[in-house]
Amino acid sequence: MHDPTRPGAPRIIAIANQKGGVGKTTTAINLGAALAELGKRILLVDLDPQGNASTGLGVPASQREHTTYDLILDEASLEDVIQETKTPGLWLAPSTTDLSSADIQLVANEKRSFLLHDALRQPQMDAYGFDFILIDCPPSLSLLTVNAMVAAHSIIVPLQSEFFALEGLSQLMLTVREVRHSANADLRIDGIVLTMYDGRNNLSQLVEEDARETLGEMVFETIVPRNVRVSEAPSYSIPVLEYDSKSKGSEAYRALALEMVSRRN
């Protein structure tokens, strides 16, 4: 739920799946860009030590003086960490490989699961007027991912359209349940989005059928196709919506943004 003392507080969404290569970062970047196209003010928090979201939004490592590591572990101010990107309406809290040591350092901290929650609720946040904060989580159920879940109002789960795709969800759901019981009772799953979908491939169709049969309305109607333009865009450090605005990938992320917003209304 939104903080009742801050009625204009942004909606915080963690994009999570402990399995790597499912499209988390791609979804974070392009969903953020699509929401920005709708006139929303977006902050993308790069919580992955690989820093791919930061690179994909055109912020090289040399320009990441202050990062999410500083935000979480050194209590840096938002003004020091947040950067504008080249995409209008989209800001970034970047990361570097420094974040890879965060789990070890967090273990000894009594507030280890709440550090990102508190950092994203600094009073200075109100001045930015963000509508949504998207958190790009690392490909593990680490303390960083737990921090994202404690900080978030909800979760979006990218699910690659491949064999065994659903098997990894059980551990994620268990972690969500544990976070609800221990730290964030209002955490919910906004939806599961099928990514890298190939309509010509029987396997993709079977994964979709299985997901919708098992998870029902939790699965977004929007499907993100396997699309070469989506794969190429990161090498130019821009969202696919800017790289090829009319591509099927761009259309899919626009549809996902509209569906996500409509589910909130």
Coordinates of C-alpha atoms in Angstrom, one line a residue:
M1 CA 0.0 0.0 0.0
H2 CA 1.0 3.6 -0.5
D3 CA 2.3 5.5 2.6
P4 CA -0.9 7.3 3.8
T5 CA 1.2 10.2 5.0
R6 CA 2.5 10.7 1.5
P7 CA -0.5 10.4 -0.9
G8 CA 1.7 11.2 -3.9
A9 CA 4.2 8.5 -3.1
P10 CA 5.3 6.4 -6.1
R11 CA 4.2 2.8 -6.7
I12 CA 7.3 0.6 -6.2
I13 CA 7.5 -2.6 -8.3
A14 CA 10.2 -5.2 -8.1
I15 CA 10.9 -7.1 -11.3
A16 CA 12.1 -10.4 -10.0
N17 CA 12.9 -14.0 -11.0
Q18 CA 15.8 -15.9 -9.5
K19 CA 16.5 -17.5 -12.8
G20 CA 18.9 -15.6 -15.1
G21 CA 18.3 -14.9 -18.7
V22 CA 14.5 -14.5 -18.5
G23 CA 14.3 -10.9 -19.5
K24 CA 14.3 -9.1 -16.2
T25 CA 16.5 -6.2 -17.2
T26 CA 15.0 -6.0 -20.7
T27 CA 11.6 -5.8 -19.1
A28 CA 12.7 -3.2 -16.5
I29 CA 14.3 -0.9 -19.2
N30 CA 11.5 -1.2 -21.7
L31 CA 8.5 -1.2 -19.3
G32 CA 10.1 1.9 -17.8
A33 CA 10.4 3.6 -21.2
A34 CA 6.9 2.6 -22.2
L35 CA 5.5 4.1 -18.9
A36 CA 7.5 7.2 -19.5
E37 CA 5.9 7.4 -23.0
L38 CA 2.5 7.5 -21.2
G39 CA 3.6 10.6 -19.4
K40 CA 4.6 8.8 -16.2
R41 CA 7.7 9.8 -14.2
I42 CA 9.8 6.7 -13.7
L43 CA 12.8 5.7 -11.5
L44 CA 14.6 2.5 -12.4
V45 CA 16.7 1.2 -9.5
D46 CA 19.5 -1.1 -10.8
L47 CA 19.9 -3.7 -8.0
D48 CA 21.9 -6.1 -10.1
P49 CA 25.7 -6.1 -9.6
Q50 CA 26.1 -6.7 -13.3
G51 CA 24.8 -3.2 -13.9
N52 CA 23.1 -4.1 -17.2
A53 CA 20.2 -1.8 -16.7
S54 CA 22.6 1.1 -16.2
T55 CA 24.5 0.3 -19.3
G56 CA 21.3 -0.3 -21.3
L57 CA 20.2 3.2 -20.4
G58 CA 23.4 4.8 -21.6
V59 CA 25.2 5.3 -18.3
P60 CA 28.7 3.9 -18.5
A61 CA 30.6 2.7 -15.5
S62 CA 32.7 5.8 -15.5
Q63 CA 29.6 8.0 -14.8
R64 CA 28.4 6.0 -11.8
E65 CA 30.2 7.8 -9.0
H66 CA 27.3 7.1 -6.6
T67 CA 25.3 3.9 -6.9
T68 CA 22.7 1.8 -5.3
Y69 CA 25.5 0.3 -3.2
D70 CA 25.9 3.8 -1.6
L71 CA 22.2 4.2 -1.3
I72 CA 21.7 1.0 0.6
L73 CA 25.0 0.6 2.6
D74 CA 26.3 4.1 3.0
E75 CA 22.9 5.9 3.4
A76 CA 23.7 8.2 0.5
S77 CA 21.1 10.8 -0.4
L78 CA 18.9 10.3 -3.4
E79 CA 20.2 13.5 -5.0
D80 CA 23.7 12.0 -5.1
V81 CA 22.6 8.6 -6.7
I82 CA 19.7 9.4 -9.1
Q83 CA 20.6 10.4 -12.6
E84 CA 18.5 11.5 -15.6
T85 CA 18.8 9.2 -18.6
K86 CA 18.5 10.2 -22.3
T87 CA 15.0 8.8 -22.2
P88 CA 12.6 11.6 -21.2
G89 CA 10.7 10.9 -18.0
L90 CA 13.1 8.0 -17.0
W91 CA 15.6 8.4 -14.2
L92 CA 18.1 5.8 -13.0
A93 CA 19.8 4.7 -9.7
P94 CA 22.8 2.9 -11.3
S95 CA 24.8 0.0 -10.0
T96 CA 28.3 -1.4 -10.3
T97 CA 30.1 -4.6 -9.4
D98 CA 30.6 -3.1 -5.9
L99 CA 27.1 -4.4 -5.2
S100 CA 28.3 -8.0 -5.5
S101 CA 29.7 -7.7 -1.9
A102 CA 26.5 -6.3 -0.5
D103 CA 25.1 -9.6 0.7
I104 CA 28.1 -10.3 2.9
Q105 CA 28.0 -6.8 4.4
L106 CA 24.2 -6.9 4.9
V107 CA 24.3 -10.0 7.0
A108 CA 25.7 -8.2 10.0
N109 CA 23.2 -5.3 9.8
E110 CA 20.1 -5.5 12.1
K111 CA 18.0 -3.7 9.5
R112 CA 19.5 -5.7 6.6
S113 CA 16.1 -6.4 4.9
F114 CA 14.8 -2.8 5.2
L115 CA 17.7 -0.7 3.9
L116 CA 16.3 -0.2 0.4
H117 CA 12.8 0.3 1.8
D118 CA 14.0 3.2 3.9
A119 CA 16.3 4.6 1.2
L120 CA 13.4 4.8 -1.3
R121 CA 11.3 6.6 1.3
Q122 CA 13.6 9.5 2.1
P123 CA 11.7 12.8 2.3
Q124 CA 13.6 14.0 -0.8
M125 CA 11.8 11.5 -2.9
D126 CA 8.7 13.6 -3.0
A127 CA 10.5 16.4 -4.9
Y128 CA 11.0 14.0 -7.9
G129 CA 7.3 13.3 -8.3
F130 CA 7.8 9.8 -9.5
D131 CA 4.7 7.7 -10.4
F132 CA 6.5 4.4 -10.5
I133 CA 9.8 3.0 -9.2
L134 CA 10.9 -0.2 -11.0
I135 CA 13.6 -2.3 -9.3
D136 CA 15.7 -4.6 -11.5
C137 CA 16.6 -7.5 -9.2
P138 CA 19.6 -9.7 -9.4
P139 CA 19.1 -13.3 -10.7
S140 CA 19.0 -14.9 -7.2
L141 CA 16.9 -14.9 -4.1
S142 CA 19.6 -13.0 -2.2
L143 CA 19.4 -10.4 0.5
L144 CA 19.3 -7.8 -2.3
T145 CA 16.2 -9.4 -3.8
V146 CA 14.7 -9.6 -0.3
N147 CA 15.4 -5.9 0.1
A148 CA 13.6 -5.2 -3.1
M149 CA 10.6 -7.3 -2.0
V150 CA 10.4 -5.5 1.4
A151 CA 10.6 -2.1 -0.4
A152 CA 8.1 -2.9 -3.1
H153 CA 4.3 -2.8 -3.2
S154 CA 4.2 -5.5 -5.8
I155 CA 6.2 -7.8 -8.1
I156 CA 6.3 -8.4 -11.8
V157 CA 7.8 -11.8 -12.8
P158 CA 9.2 -12.2 -16.3
L159 CA 8.9 -15.9 -17.4
Q160 CA 10.8 -17.2 -20.3
S161 CA 8.8 -19.3 -22.7
E162 CA 11.0 -22.4 -22.4
F163 CA 10.9 -25.9 -20.9
F164 CA 11.0 -26.0 -17.0
A165 CA 10.0 -22.3 -16.9
L166 CA 7.4 -22.8 -14.3
E167 CA 9.5 -25.0 -12.0
G168 CA 11.6 -22.1 -10.7
L169 CA 8.5 -20.1 -9.7
S170 CA 7.8 -22.3 -6.7
Q171 CA 10.9 -21.0 -4.8
L172 CA 10.1 -17.4 -5.8
M173 CA 6.5 -17.8 -4.5
L174 CA 7.8 -19.3 -1.2
T175 CA 10.1 -16.3 -0.8
V176 CA 7.2 -13.9 -1.5
R177 CA 5.2 -15.7 1.2
E178 CA 8.0 -15.5 3.7
V179 CA 8.4 -11.8 3.1
R180 CA 4.7 -11.2 3.5
H181 CA 4.7 -13.0 6.9
S182 CA 7.9 -11.3 8.2
A183 CA 8.3 -7.9 6.7
N184 CA 5.8 -6.7 4.1
A185 CA 2.3 -8.0 4.6
D186 CA 0.9 -6.0 1.6
L187 CA 3.3 -7.4 -1.0
R188 CA 1.4 -8.8 -4.0
I189 CA 2.3 -10.2 -7.4
D190 CA 1.1 -7.8 -10.1
G191 CA 1.5 -10.4 -12.7
I192 CA 3.7 -12.8 -14.7
V193 CA 4.8 -11.8 -18.1
L194 CA 5.8 -14.3 -20.8
T195 CA 9.0 -13.2 -22.5
M196 CA 11.0 -14.4 -25.5
Y197 CA 7.9 -16.0 -26.9
D198 CA 8.1 -17.6 -30.4
G199 CA 4.6 -18.2 -31.8
R200 CA 6.0 -20.5 -34.4
N201 CA 7.4 -22.8 -31.7
N202 CA 5.1 -25.4 -30.2
L203 CA 7.1 -25.2 -26.9
S204 CA 6.3 -21.6 -26.4
Q205 CA 2.6 -22.3 -27.0
L206 CA 2.7 -25.2 -24.5
V207 CA 4.4 -23.0 -21.9
E208 CA 1.8 -20.4 -22.3
E209 CA -1.1 -22.9 -22.0
D210 CA 0.6 -24.4 -18.9
A211 CA 1.2 -21.0 -17.3
R212 CA -2.4 -19.8 -17.9
E213 CA -3.9 -23.1 -16.7
T214 CA -1.7 -23.1 -13.6
L215 CA -1.7 -19.4 -12.7
G216 CA -4.9 -18.0 -14.4
E217 CA -5.4 -14.3 -14.4
M218 CA -2.0 -13.8 -12.7
V219 CA -0.5 -14.1 -16.2
F220 CA -0.6 -10.9 -18.2
E221 CA -2.5 -11.0 -21.5
T222 CA 0.5 -9.2 -23.1
I223 CA 3.2 -11.5 -24.4
V224 CA 6.7 -10.2 -25.2
P225 CA 7.9 -11.9 -28.4
R226 CA 11.4 -13.1 -29.3
N227 CA 12.4 -10.1 -31.3
V228 CA 15.8 -9.2 -32.8
R229 CA 15.3 -5.5 -32.2
V230 CA 14.8 -6.1 -28.5
S231 CA 18.2 -8.0 -28.5
E232 CA 20.0 -5.3 -30.5
A233 CA 18.8 -2.3 -28.5
P234 CA 21.1 -2.7 -25.5
S235 CA 24.2 -2.5 -27.7
Y236 CA 23.1 1.0 -28.5
S237 CA 22.4 1.8 -24.9
I238 CA 18.8 2.7 -25.5
P239 CA 15.4 1.1 -25.0
V240 CA 13.9 -0.8 -27.9
L241 CA 11.1 1.8 -28.0
E242 CA 13.7 4.3 -29.2
Y243 CA 15.9 2.0 -31.2
D244 CA 12.9 0.8 -33.3
S245 CA 9.7 2.3 -32.2
K246 CA 7.5 0.2 -34.6
S247 CA 9.1 -3.2 -33.8
K248 CA 7.0 -6.0 -32.3
G249 CA 9.1 -5.7 -29.1
S250 CA 8.2 -2.0 -28.8
E251 CA 4.6 -2.7 -29.4
A252 CA 4.6 -5.5 -26.8
Y253 CA 6.1 -3.3 -24.0
R254 CA 3.7 -0.5 -24.8
A255 CA 0.8 -3.0 -24.4
L256 CA 2.3 -4.3 -21.2
A257 CA 2.6 -0.8 -19.7
L258 CA -1.1 -0.1 -20.6
E259 CA -2.2 -3.4 -19.2
M260 CA -0.2 -2.9 -16.0
V261 CA -1.7 0.6 -15.5
S262 CA -5.2 -0.6 -16.2
R263 CA -4.8 -3.4 -13.6
R264 CA -4.1 -0.7 -11.1
N265 CA -7.3 1.3 -11.9

